[in-house]
XYZ file of C-alpha atoms in Angstrom:
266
model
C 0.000 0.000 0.000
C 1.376 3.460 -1.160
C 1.874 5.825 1.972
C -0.193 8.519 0.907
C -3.527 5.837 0.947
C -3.117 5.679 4.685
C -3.524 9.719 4.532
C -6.849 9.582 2.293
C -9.906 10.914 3.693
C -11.795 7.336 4.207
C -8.596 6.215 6.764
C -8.769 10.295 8.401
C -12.520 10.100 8.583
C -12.836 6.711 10.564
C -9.828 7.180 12.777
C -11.454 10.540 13.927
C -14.552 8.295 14.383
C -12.829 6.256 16.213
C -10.866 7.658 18.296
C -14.075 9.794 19.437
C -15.949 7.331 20.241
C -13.385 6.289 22.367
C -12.345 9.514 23.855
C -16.154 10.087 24.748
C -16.462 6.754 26.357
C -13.185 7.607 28.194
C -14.322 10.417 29.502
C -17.666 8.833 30.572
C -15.651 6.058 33.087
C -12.882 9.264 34.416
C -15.036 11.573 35.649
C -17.630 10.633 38.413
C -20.975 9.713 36.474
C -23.046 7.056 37.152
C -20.556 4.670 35.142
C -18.074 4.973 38.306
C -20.662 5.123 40.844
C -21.965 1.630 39.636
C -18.109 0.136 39.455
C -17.052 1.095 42.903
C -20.526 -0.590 44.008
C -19.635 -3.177 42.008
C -21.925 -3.455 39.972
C -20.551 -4.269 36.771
C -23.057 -5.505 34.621
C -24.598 -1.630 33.152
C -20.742 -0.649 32.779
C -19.874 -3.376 30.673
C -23.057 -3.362 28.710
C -22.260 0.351 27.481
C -19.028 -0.848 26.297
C -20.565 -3.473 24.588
C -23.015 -1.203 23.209
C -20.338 1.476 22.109
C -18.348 -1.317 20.406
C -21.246 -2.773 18.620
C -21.871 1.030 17.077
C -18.410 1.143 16.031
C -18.183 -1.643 14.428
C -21.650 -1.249 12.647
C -20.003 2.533 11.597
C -17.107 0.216 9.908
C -19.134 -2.513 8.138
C -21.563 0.188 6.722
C -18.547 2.685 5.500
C -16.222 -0.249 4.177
C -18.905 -2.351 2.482
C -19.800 -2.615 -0.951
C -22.997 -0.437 -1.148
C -24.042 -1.780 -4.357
C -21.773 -0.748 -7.358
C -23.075 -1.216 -10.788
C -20.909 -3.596 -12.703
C -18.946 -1.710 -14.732
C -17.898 -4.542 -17.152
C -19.770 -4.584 -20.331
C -22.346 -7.951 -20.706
C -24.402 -7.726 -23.940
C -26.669 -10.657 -22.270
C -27.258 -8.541 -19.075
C -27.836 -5.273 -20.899
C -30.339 -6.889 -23.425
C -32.335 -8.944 -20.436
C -32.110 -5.459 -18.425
C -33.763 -3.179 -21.232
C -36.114 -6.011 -21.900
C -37.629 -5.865 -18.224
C -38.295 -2.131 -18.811
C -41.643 -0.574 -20.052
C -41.207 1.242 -23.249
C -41.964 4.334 -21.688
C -39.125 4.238 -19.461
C -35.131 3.972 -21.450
C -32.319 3.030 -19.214
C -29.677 5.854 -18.803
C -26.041 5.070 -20.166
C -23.787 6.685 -17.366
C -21.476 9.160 -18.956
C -18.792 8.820 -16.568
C -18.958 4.799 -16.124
C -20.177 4.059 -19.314
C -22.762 1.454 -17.706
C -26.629 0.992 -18.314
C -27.734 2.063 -14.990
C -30.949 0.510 -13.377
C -33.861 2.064 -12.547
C -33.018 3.958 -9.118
C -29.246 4.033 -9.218
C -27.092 6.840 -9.790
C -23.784 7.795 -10.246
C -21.510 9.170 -7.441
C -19.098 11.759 -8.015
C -17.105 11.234 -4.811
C -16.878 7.210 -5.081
C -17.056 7.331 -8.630
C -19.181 4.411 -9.228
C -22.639 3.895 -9.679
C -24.717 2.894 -6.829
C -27.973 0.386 -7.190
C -30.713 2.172 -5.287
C -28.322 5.494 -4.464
C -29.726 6.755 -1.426
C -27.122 9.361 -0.597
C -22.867 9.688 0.051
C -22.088 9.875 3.647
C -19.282 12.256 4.423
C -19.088 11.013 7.734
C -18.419 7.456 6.496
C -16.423 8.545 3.137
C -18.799 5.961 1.638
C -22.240 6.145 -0.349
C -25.712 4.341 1.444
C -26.897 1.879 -1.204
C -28.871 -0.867 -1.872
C -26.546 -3.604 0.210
C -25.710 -1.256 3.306
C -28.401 1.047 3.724
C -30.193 -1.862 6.109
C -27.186 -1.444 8.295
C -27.355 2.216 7.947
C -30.493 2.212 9.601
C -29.397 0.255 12.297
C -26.102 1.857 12.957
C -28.338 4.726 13.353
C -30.341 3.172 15.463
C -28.265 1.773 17.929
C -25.875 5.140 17.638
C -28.931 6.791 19.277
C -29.034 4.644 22.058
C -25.506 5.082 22.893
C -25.767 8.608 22.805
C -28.656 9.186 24.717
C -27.301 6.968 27.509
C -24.095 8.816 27.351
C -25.898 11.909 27.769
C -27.722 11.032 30.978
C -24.091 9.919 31.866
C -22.486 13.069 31.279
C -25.171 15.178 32.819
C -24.854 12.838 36.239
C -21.210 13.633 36.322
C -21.838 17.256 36.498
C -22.330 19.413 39.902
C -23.067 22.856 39.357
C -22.828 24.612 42.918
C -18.881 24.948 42.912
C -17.108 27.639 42.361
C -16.482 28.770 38.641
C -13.229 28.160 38.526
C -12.888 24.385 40.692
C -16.179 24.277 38.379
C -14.230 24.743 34.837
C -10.924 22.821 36.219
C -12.998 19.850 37.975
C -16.452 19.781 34.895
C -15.330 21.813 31.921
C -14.209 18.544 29.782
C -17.342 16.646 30.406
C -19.741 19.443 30.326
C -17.593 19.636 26.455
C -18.429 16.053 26.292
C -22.049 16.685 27.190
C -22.420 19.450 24.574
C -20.626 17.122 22.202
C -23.478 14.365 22.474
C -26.203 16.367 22.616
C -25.211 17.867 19.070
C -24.477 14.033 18.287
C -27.735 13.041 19.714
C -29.960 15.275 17.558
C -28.244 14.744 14.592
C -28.782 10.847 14.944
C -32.519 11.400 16.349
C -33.022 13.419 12.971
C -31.600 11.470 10.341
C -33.249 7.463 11.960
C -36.730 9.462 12.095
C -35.615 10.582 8.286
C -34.560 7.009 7.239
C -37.135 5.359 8.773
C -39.796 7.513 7.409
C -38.014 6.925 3.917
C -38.176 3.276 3.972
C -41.363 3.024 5.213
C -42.708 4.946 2.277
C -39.673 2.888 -0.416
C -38.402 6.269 -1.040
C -34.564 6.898 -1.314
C -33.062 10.598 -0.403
C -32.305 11.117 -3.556
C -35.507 10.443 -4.996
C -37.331 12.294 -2.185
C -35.022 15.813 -2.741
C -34.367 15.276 -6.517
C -37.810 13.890 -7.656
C -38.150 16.802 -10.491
C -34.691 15.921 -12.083
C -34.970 12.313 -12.081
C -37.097 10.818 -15.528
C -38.834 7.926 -13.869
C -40.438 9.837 -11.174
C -41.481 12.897 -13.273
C -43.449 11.073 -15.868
C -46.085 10.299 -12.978
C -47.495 11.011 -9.655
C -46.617 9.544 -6.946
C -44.186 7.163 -5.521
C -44.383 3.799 -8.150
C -42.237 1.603 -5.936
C -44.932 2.444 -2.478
C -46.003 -1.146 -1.755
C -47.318 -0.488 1.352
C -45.981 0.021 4.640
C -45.788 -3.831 5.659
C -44.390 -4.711 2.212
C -42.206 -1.760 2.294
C -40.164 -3.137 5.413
C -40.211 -6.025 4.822
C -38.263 -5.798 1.365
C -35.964 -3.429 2.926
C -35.152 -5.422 5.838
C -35.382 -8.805 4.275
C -35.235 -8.483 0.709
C -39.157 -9.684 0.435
C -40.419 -9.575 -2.082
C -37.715 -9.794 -4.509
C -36.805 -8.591 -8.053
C -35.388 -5.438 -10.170
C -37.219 -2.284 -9.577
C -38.064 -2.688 -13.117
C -40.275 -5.730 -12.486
C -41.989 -3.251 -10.020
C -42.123 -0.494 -11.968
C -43.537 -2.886 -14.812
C -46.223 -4.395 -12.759
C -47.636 -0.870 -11.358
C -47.699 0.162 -14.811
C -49.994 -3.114 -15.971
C -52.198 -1.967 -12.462
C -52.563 1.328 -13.769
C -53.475 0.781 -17.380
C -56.112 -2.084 -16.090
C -57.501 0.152 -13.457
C -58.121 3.042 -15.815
C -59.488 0.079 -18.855
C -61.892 -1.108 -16.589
């Protein structure tokens, strides 16, 4: 590996992660919260889950910003690219990227910063230096998820650590880092709360960000009302979550069409 890759901004971005998450939980056990009160009565069993819980977040943080998210495959198949176009209506032509040269699927979209396409683009992360596709966003969601409950438990643990009827100064030398610390998650905490409620209102509806912010620029969505890949809340999760019911967009976007032009024959 060339020394300059251990310098890009993928290898900063999760190091700073990192060592946050760390420095946080550090912080947490040094100063006297509720984490120290509960070791020195020996019980042992809330510290430890909290570490367990911050090291399942951080390693959810790493699967979802070093996995795959769903590139397109950029080598050329004739057989792919003729069964592809053939599952499409004939209202709706596939896009030929202009930067990867690749038929793109319905829903997918080229990313300038990873410079692939992504099946079922959703958005790029800066905070993960990697885009939320069709194979992480799942874990996304529950990175988010259980990010959240860190946080908020970390807040109530910072706030139980702080004792505000010293004297400024003892105050600032004794509280000022984990009063930082407190500020620090409470930023962290809304952010998180924001984006899950977001997400989750996203999948339940089988909407992607981009779709949901872009929807006049993007030629599938304009040429009708609506959301055509909506199956209903139940069906909605359930595909997300568990790939059920499976199958290209196109086959979905196919079928809605055939309930459409029925609906309006009969």
């Amino acid at each position: 590996m060339a020394p300059w890759a251990l310098l890009s901004p993928g290898v900063l971005v999760r190091t700073g992660h990192t060592v946050l998450t760390w420095g946080i939980t550090l912080v947490l056990f040094l100063h006297d919260t509720a984490l120290r009160q509960w070791e020195e009565q020996g019980e042992l069993l809330l510290p430890l889950t909290f570490l367990l819980l911050v090291l399942g977040s951080l390693l959810l943080y790493l699967a979802v910003s070093l996995m795959d998210p769903g590139y397109v495959n950029i080598q050329p198949q004739e057989e792919a690219k003729e069964e592809q176009t053939a599952m499409v209506p004939p209202a709706i032509a596939l896009r030929r990227c202009r930067h990867c040269m690749v038929l793109q699927p319905l829903r997918a979209r080229h990313c300038s910063e990873c410079r692939r396409c992504v099946r079922r683009y959703d958005h790029h992360c800066p905070w993960m230096e990697n885009c939320v596709g069709e194979r992480n966003h799942p874990l996304f969601v529950a990175y988010l998820a259980l990010q959240l409950v860190v946080l908020l438990w970390g807040l109530y643990l910072a706030w139980s650590g702080l004792r505000f009827f010293q004297p400024w100064g003892l105050w600032l030398r004794s509280s000022g880092l984990l009063f930082a610390t407190f500020l620090l998650l409470s930023l962290f905490s809304m952010v998180a709360g924001l984006l899950l409620a977001s997400h989750i209102y996203l999948v339940a509806s089988n909407t992607t960000t981009w779709e949901f912010l872009s929807s006049h620029r993007i030629a599938y969505l304009r040429q009708r009302p609506g959301n055509p890949f909506d199956r209903g809340l139940i069906r909605n999760l359930a595909h997300f979550f568990c790939g059920w019911p499976s199958g290209p967009w196109e086959t979905l976007w196919a079928e809605e069409e055939e309930g459409e032009g029925s609906s309006q024959a009969v």
